[in-house]
CSV table of C-alpha atoms and ligand atoms in Angstrom, one decimal:
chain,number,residue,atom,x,y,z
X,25,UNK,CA,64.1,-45.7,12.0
X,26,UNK,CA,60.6,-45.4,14.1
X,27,UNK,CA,59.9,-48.8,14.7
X,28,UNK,CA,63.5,-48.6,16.9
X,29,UNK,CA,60.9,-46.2,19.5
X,30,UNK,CA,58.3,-47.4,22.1
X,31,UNK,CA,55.1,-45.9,23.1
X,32,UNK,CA,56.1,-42.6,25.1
X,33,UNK,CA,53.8,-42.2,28.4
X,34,UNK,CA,50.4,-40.5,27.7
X,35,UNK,CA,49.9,-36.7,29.1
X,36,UNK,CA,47.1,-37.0,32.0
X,37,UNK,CA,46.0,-34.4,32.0
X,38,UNK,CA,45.5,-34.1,28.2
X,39,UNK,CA,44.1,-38.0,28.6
X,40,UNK,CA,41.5,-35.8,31.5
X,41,UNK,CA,40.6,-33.6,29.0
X,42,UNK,CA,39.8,-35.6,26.3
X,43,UNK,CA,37.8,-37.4,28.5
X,44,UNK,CA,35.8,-34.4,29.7
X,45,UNK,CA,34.9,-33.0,26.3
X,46,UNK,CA,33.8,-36.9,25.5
X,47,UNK,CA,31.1,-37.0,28.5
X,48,UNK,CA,27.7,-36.4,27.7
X,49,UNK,CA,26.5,-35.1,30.7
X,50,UNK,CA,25.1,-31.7,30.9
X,51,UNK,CA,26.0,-31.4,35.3
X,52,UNK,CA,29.4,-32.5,34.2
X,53,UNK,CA,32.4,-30.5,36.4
X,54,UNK,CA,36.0,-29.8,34.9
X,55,UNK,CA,38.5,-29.5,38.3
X,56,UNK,CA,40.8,-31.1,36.0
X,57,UNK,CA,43.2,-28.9,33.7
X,58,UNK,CA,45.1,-26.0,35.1
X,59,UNK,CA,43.7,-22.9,33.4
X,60,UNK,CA,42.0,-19.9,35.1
X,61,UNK,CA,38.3,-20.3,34.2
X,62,UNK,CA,35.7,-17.3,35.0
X,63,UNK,CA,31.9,-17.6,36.3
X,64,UNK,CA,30.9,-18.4,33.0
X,65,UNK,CA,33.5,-21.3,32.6
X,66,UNK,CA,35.7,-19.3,30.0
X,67,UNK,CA,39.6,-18.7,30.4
X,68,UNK,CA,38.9,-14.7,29.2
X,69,UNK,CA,41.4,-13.1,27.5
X,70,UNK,CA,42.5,-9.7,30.1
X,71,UNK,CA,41.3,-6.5,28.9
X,72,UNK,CA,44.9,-5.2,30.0
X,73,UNK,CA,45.9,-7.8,27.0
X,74,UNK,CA,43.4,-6.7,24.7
X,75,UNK,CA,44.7,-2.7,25.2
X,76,UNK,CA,48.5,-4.0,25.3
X,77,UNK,CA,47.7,-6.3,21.8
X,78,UNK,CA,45.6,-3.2,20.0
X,79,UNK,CA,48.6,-0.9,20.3
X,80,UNK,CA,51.0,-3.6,19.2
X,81,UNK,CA,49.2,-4.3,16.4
X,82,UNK,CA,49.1,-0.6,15.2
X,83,UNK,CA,52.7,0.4,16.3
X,84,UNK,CA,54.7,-2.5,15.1
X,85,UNK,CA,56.8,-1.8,12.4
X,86,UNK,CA,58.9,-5.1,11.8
X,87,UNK,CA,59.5,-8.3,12.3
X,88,UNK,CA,63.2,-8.7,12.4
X,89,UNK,CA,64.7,-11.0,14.5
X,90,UNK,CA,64.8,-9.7,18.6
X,91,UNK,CA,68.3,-11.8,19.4
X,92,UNK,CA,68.8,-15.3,21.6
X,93,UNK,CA,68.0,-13.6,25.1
X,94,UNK,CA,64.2,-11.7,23.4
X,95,UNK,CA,62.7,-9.0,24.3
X,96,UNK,CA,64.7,-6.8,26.5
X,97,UNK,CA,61.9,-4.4,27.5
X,98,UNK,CA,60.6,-7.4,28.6
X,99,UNK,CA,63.4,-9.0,30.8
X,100,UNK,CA,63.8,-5.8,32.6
X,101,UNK,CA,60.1,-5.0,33.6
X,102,UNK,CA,59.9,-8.4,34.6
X,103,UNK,CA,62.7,-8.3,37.1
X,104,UNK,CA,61.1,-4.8,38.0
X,105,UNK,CA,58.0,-7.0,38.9
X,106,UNK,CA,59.5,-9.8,40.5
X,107,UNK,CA,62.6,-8.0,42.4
X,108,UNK,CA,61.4,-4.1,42.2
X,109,UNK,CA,64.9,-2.7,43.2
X,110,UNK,CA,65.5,-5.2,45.9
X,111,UNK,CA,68.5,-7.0,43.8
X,112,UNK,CA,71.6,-5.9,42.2
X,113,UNK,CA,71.0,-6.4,39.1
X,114,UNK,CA,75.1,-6.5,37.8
X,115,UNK,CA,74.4,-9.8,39.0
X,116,UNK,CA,71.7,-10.9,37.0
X,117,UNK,CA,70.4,-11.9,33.5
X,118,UNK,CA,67.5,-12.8,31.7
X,119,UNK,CA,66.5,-14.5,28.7
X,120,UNK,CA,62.6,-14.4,27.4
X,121,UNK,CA,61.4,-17.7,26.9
X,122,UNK,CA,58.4,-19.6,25.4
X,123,UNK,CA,56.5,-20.0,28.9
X,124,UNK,CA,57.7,-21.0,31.7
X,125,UNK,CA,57.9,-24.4,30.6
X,126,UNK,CA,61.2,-23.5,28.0
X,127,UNK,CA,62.6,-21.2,31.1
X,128,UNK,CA,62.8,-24.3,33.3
X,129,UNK,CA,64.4,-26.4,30.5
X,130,UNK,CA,66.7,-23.8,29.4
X,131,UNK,CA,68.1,-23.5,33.2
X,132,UNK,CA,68.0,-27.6,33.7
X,133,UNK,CA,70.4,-27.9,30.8
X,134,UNK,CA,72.5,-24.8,31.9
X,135,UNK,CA,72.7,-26.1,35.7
X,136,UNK,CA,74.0,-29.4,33.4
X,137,UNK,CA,76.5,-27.7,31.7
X,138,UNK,CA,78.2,-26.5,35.3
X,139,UNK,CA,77.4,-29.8,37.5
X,140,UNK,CA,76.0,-33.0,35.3
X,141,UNK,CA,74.3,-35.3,37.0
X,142,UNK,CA,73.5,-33.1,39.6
X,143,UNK,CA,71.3,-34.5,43.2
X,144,UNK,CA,68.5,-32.0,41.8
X,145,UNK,CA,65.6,-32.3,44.8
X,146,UNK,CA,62.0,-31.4,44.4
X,147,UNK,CA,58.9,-31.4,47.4
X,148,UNK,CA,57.1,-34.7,47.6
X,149,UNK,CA,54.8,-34.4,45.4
X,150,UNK,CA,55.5,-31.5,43.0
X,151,UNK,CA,54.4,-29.9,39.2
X,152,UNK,CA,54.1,-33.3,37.3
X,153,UNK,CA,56.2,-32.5,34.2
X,154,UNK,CA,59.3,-31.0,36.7
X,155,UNK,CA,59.6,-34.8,36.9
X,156,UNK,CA,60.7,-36.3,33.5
X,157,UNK,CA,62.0,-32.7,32.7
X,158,UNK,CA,65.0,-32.9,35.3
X,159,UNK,CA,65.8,-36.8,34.3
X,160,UNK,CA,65.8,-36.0,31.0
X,161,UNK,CA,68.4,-32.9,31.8
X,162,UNK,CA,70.6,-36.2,33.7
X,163,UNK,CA,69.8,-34.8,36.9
X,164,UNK,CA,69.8,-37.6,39.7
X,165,UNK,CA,66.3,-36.7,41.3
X,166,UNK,CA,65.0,-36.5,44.7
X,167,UNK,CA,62.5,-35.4,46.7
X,168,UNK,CA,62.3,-33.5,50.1
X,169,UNK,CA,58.8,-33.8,52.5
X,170,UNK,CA,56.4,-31.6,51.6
X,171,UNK,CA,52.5,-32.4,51.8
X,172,UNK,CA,51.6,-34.1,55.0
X,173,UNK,CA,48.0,-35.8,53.9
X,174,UNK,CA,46.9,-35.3,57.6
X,175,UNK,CA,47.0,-32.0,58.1
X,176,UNK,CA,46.9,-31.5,54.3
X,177,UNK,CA,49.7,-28.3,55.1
X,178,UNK,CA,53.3,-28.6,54.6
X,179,UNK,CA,55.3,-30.7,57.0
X,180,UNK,CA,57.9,-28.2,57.4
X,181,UNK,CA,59.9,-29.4,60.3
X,182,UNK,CA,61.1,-32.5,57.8
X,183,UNK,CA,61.4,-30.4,54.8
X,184,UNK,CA,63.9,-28.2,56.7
X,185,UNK,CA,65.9,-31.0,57.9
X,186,UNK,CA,66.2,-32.4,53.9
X,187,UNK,CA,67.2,-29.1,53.0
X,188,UNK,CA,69.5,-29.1,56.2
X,189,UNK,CA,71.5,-31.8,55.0
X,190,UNK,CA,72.0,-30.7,51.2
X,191,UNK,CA,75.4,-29.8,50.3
X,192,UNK,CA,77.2,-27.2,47.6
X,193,UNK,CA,76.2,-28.3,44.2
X,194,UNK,CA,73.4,-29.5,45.2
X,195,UNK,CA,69.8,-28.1,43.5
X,196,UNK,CA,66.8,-28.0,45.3
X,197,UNK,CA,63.4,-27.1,43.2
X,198,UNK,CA,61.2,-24.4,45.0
X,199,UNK,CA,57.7,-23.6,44.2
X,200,UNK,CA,58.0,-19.5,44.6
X,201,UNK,CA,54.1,-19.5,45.5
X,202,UNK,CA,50.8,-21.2,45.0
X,203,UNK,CA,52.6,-24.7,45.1
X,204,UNK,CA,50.9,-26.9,42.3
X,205,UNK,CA,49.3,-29.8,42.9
X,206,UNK,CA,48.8,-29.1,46.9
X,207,UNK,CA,48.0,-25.4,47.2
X,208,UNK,CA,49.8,-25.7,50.6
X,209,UNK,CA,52.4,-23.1,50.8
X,210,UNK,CA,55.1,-21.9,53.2
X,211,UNK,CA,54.9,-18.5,55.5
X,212,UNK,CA,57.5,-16.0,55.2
X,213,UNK,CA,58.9,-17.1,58.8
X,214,UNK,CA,59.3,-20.8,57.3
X,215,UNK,CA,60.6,-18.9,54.1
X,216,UNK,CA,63.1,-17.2,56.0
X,217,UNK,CA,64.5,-20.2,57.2
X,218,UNK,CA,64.4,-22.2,54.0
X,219,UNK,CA,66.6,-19.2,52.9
X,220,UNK,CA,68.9,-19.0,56.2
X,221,UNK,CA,69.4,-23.0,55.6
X,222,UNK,CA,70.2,-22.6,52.0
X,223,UNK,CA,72.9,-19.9,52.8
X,224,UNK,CA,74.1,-22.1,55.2
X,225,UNK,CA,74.6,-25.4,53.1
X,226,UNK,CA,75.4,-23.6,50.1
X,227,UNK,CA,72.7,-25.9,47.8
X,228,UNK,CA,71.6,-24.0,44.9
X,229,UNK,CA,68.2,-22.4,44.7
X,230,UNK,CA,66.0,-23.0,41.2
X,231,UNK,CA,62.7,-21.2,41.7
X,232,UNK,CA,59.9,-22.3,39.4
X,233,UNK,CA,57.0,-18.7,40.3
X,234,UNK,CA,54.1,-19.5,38.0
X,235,UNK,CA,51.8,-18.5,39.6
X,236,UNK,CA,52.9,-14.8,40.9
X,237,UNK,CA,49.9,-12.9,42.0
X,238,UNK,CA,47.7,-15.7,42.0
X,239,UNK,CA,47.9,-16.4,45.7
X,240,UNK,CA,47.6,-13.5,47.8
X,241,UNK,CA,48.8,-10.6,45.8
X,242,UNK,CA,52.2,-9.7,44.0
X,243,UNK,CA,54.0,-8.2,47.0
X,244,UNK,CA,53.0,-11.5,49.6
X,245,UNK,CA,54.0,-14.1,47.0
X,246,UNK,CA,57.1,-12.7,45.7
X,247,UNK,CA,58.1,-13.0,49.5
X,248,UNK,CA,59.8,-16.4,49.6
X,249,UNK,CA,61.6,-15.7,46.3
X,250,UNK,CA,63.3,-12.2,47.2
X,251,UNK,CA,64.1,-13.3,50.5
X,252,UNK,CA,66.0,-17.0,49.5
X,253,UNK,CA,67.3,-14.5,46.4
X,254,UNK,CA,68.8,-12.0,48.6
X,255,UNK,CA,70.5,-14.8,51.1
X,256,UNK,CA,72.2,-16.8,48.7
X,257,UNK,CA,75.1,-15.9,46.1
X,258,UNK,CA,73.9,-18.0,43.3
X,259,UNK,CA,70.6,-19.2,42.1
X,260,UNK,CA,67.7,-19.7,39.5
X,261,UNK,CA,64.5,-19.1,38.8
X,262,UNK,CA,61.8,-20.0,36.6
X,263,UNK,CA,59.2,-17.3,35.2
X,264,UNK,CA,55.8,-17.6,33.7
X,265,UNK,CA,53.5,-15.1,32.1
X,266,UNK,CA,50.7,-17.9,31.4
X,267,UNK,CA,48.3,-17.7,34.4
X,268,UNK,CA,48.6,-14.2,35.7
X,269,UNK,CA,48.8,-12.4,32.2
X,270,UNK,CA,46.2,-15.2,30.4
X,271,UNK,CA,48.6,-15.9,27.7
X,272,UNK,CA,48.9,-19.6,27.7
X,273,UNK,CA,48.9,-19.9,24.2
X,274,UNK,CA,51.6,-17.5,23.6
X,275,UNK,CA,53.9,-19.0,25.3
X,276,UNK,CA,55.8,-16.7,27.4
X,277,UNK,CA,58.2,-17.2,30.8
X,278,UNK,CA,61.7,-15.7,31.6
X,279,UNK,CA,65.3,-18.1,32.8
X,280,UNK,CA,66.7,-15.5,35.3
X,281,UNK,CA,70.3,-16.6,36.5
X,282,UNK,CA,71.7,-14.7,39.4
X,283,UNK,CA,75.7,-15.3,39.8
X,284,UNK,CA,78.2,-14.3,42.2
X,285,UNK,CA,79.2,-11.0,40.6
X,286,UNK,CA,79.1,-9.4,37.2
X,287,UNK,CA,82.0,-11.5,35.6
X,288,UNK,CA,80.4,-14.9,36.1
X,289,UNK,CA,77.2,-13.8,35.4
X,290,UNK,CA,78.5,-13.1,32.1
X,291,UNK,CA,80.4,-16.7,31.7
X,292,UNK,CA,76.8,-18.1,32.6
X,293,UNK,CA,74.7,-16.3,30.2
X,294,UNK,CA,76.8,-16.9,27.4
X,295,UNK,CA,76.2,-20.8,28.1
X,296,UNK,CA,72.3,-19.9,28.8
X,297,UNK,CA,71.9,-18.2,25.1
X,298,UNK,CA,74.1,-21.1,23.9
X,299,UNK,CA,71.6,-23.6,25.1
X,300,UNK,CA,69.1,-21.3,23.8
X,301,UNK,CA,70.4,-20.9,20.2
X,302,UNK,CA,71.0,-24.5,19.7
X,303,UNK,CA,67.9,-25.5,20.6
X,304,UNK,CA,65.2,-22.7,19.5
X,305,UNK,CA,67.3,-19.7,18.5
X,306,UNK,CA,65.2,-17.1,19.4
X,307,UNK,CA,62.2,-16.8,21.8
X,308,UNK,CA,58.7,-15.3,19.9
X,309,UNK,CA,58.3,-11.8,20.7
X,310,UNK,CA,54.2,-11.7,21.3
X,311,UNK,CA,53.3,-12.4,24.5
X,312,UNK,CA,56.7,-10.6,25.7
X,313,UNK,CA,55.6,-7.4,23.8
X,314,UNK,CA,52.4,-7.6,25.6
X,315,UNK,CA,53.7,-8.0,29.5
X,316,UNK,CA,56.3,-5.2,28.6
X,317,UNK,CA,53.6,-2.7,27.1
X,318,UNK,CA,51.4,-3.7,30.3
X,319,UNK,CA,54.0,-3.5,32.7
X,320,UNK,CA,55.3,-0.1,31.4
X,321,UNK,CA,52.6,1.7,30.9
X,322,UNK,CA,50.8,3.5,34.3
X,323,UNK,CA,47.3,3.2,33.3
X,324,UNK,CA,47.4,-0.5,31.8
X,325,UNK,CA,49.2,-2.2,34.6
X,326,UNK,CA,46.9,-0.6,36.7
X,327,UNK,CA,44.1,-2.4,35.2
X,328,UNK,CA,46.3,-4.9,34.9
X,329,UNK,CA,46.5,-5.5,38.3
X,330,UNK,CA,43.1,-5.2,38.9
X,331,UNK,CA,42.4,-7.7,36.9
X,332,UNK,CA,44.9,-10.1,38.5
X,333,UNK,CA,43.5,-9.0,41.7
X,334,UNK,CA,39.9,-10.0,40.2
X,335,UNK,CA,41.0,-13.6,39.4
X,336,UNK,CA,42.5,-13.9,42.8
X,337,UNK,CA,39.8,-12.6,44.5
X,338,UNK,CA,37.6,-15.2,42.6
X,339,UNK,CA,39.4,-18.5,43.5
X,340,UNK,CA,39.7,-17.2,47.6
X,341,UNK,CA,35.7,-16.7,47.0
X,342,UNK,CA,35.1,-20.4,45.6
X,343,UNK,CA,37.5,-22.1,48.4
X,344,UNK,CA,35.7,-20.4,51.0
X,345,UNK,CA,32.6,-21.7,49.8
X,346,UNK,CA,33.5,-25.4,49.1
X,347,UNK,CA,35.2,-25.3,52.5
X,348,UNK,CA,31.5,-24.0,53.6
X,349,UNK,CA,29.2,-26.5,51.9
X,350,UNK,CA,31.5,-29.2,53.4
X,351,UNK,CA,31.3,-28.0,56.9
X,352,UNK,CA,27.3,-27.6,56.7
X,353,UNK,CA,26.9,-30.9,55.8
X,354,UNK,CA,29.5,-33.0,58.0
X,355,UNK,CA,29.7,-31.0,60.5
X,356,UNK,CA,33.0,-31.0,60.4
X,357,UNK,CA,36.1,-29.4,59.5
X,358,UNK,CA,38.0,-31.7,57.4
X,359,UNK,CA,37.7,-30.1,54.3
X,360,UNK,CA,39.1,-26.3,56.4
X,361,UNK,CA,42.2,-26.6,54.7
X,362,UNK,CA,40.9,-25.6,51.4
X,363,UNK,CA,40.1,-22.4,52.1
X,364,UNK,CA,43.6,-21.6,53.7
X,365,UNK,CA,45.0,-22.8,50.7
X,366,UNK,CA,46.3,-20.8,48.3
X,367,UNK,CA,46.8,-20.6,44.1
X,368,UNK,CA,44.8,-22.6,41.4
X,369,UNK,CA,44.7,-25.7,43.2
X,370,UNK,CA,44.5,-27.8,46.4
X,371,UNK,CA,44.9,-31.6,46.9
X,372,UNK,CA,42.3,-32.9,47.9
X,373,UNK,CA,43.8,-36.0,49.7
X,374,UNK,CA,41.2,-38.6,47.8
X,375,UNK,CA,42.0,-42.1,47.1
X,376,UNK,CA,42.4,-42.6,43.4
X,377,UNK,CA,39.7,-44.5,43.9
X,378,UNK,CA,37.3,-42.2,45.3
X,379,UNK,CA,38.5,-39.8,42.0
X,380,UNK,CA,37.2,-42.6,39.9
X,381,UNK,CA,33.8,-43.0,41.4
X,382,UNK,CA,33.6,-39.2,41.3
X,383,UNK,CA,34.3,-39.1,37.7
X,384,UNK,CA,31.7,-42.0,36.6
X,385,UNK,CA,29.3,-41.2,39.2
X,386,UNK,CA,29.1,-37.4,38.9
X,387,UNK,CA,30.5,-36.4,36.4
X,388,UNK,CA,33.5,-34.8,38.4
X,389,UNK,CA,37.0,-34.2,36.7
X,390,UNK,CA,39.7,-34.1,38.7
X,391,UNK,CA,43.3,-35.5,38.4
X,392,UNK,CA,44.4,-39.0,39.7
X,393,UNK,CA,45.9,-38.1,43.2
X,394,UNK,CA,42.9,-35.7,43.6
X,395,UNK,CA,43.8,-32.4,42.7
X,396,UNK,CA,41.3,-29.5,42.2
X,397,UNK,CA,41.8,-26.6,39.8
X,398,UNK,CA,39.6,-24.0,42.0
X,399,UNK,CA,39.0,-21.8,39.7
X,400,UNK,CA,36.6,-24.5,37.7
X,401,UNK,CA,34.4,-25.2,40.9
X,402,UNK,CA,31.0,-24.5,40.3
X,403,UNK,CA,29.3,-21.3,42.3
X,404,UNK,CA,26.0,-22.6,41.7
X,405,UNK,CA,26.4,-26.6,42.1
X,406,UNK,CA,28.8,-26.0,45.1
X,407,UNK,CA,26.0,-28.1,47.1
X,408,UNK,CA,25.8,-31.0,45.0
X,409,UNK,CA,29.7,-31.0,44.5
X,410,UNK,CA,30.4,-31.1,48.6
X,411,UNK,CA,27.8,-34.0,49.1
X,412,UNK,CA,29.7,-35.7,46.2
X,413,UNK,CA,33.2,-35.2,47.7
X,414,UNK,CA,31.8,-36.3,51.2
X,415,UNK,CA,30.1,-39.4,50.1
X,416,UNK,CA,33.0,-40.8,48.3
X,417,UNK,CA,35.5,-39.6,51.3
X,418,UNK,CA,33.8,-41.4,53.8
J,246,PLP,N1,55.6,-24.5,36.7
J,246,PLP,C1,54.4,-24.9,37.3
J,246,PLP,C2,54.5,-25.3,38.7
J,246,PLP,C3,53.3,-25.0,36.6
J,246,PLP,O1,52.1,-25.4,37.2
J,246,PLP,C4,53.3,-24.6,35.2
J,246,PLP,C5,52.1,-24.7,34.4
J,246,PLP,O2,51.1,-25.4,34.7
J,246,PLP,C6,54.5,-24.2,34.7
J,246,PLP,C7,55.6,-24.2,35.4
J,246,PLP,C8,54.7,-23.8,33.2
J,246,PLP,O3,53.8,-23.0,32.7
J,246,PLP,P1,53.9,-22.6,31.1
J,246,PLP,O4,54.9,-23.3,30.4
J,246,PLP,O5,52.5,-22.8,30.6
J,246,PLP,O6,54.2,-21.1,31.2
């Protein structure tokens, strides 16, 4: 049977990694993998989660089974966070999923079920695994402009006139915030029109928000999602809990469909738990418990938020400063754009060359096409880091 299969393409990132933990070098620096990390290097586990687990683990009094769509304390405190009570929500359903990961599967092989082979559009470049995710679901992928390497912000005037020229049944792919791997993102008057121009053409919107409350609060990055949401009569959109709750491991995310009206939005979600119950059954229930004890209890999602607001706080702090140590020494201010970047990471706009010689020569982990996780640059090496970037750029 196996020896019918080929070698499937190695995970860079996870290839990065292994690399990483491999090096010997005590001044080594991991920009590479796309976890929060705090001063100290560690990916902490939230105090809110700590409180949130404690009383799970003393209240819980079974393990039965939750049903296909999860935990529905869970579903409707997220579309509390996400939507407060901006949308109708006899228009919308939710199913928990294991991260946001299984959400954006679970609505790629729904969106298959209503138009196969689909044009499905994503920006140019996006979220490495949206790639072989969507041709796997039989989607016929394309991209619209996003990053312009000049300016290293998003070349909006072309994006618009892609997104101009979709039509109905069309999908286009929109990072809801904090756009991974360029950290350049669009203002709410350039969200406005993405949302006006998707009204128009009648393209569908599938939201991937990852990174909610990473950028420059809940309220500012849920912007661009409520408004395209509230312009359009159908659309998607992908959920995580992994960065902004800490609960990678756990696995948890939400596939939120939004239909025309009530009826339809029924039809659909009884094709989204079938896809659901023929290919996991159920979602686990831990990390939803915990985002549903945080998010409805006063006091925890008050720390909760703090917290958030903590991390946040932490990765504006670092950009400002590599943006800094760049502009003492050159004198220049090439490297600006970092700090008006927003999310876990920014593109640096390095040959893949120059991200080699970085690696061997300083120890410097970053992926291929130069992108840096921000929250792993180093407070107290940010010196020897900018003179590292700037002799390899030049
Ligand atoms: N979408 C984007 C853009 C991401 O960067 C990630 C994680 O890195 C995800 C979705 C999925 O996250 P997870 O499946 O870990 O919840």
């Amino acid at each position: 049977m196996f020896e019918t299969l080929t070698q499937a393409p190695s995970d860079k990132i996870l290839a990065l990694m292994g690399e990483y933990a491999a090096d010997q070098r005590s001044t080594k620096i991991d920009l590479g993998v796309g976890v929060y990390k705090d001063e100290k290097g560690v990916t902490p586990v939230m105090t809110s989660v700590r409180k949130a687990e404690e009383r799970i683990l003393s209240n819980e009094k079974t393990k039965t089974y939750l049903g296909i769509a999860g935990n529905k304390g869970f579903g409707a405190a997220v579309l509390d966070l996400i939507f407060e009570d901006g949308l109708d929500r006899s228009r919308v359903r939710i199913a928990q999923t294991p991260g946001g990961t299984g959400s954006l599967w679970v609505l790629m092989q729904l969106i298959t079920r209503a138009r196969p082979g689909a044009s499905f559009y994503v920006s140019d470049p996006t979220w490495a695994n949206h790639v072989p995710m969507a041709k796997q679901a039989g989607f016929d992928l394309k991209t619209y402009p996003y990053f312009d390497t000049e300016t290293r912000g998003v070349k909006f005037d072309e994006m618009l006139a892609t997104l101009n020229g979709l039509k109905a049944g069309d999908v286009v792919l929109l990072h809801g915030c904090c756009h991974n791997p360029t950290g350049a993102n669009l203002t709410p008057a350039q969200w406005d029109q993405v949302a006006d121009s998707l009204a128009r053409t009648g393209a569908l919107p599938f939201i991937d928000l990852a990174y909610l409350g990473f950028g420059d609060g809940i309220e500012a990055d849920a912007y661009g999602t409520r408004k395209v949401i509230a312009s359009v009569p159908e659309a998607v959109l992908a959920f995580s809990g992994s960065k902004n709750f800490g609960l990678y491991k756990e696995r948890v995310g939400a596939a939120i469909l939004v239909a025309r009206n009530a009826a339809e939005a029924d039809i659909a979600n009884s094709q989204m738990l079938n896809v659901v119950r023929g290919a996991y059954s159920q979602p686990p229930d831990h990390g939803a418990e915990v985002i549903r004890t945080i998010l409805t209890d006063a006091a925890l999602r008050a720390e909760w938020e703090t917290e958030l607001t903590e991390m946040r706080n932490r990765m504006i702090y670092l950009r400002e400063k590599l943006s800094a140590a760049i502009r003492e020494r050159s004198n220049s201010t090439d490297f600006d754009f970092v700090s008006s970047h927003r999310g876990m990471f920014s593109l640096l706009g390095l040959t893949n060359e120059a991200v080699e010689k970085l690696k061997q020569e300083n120890g410097v982990y970053m992926t291929g096409d130069s992108r840096i996780n921000v929250a792993g640059l180093p407070e107290a090496k940010m010196g020897e880091l900018a003179d590292a970037i700037l002799a390899v750029s030049r």
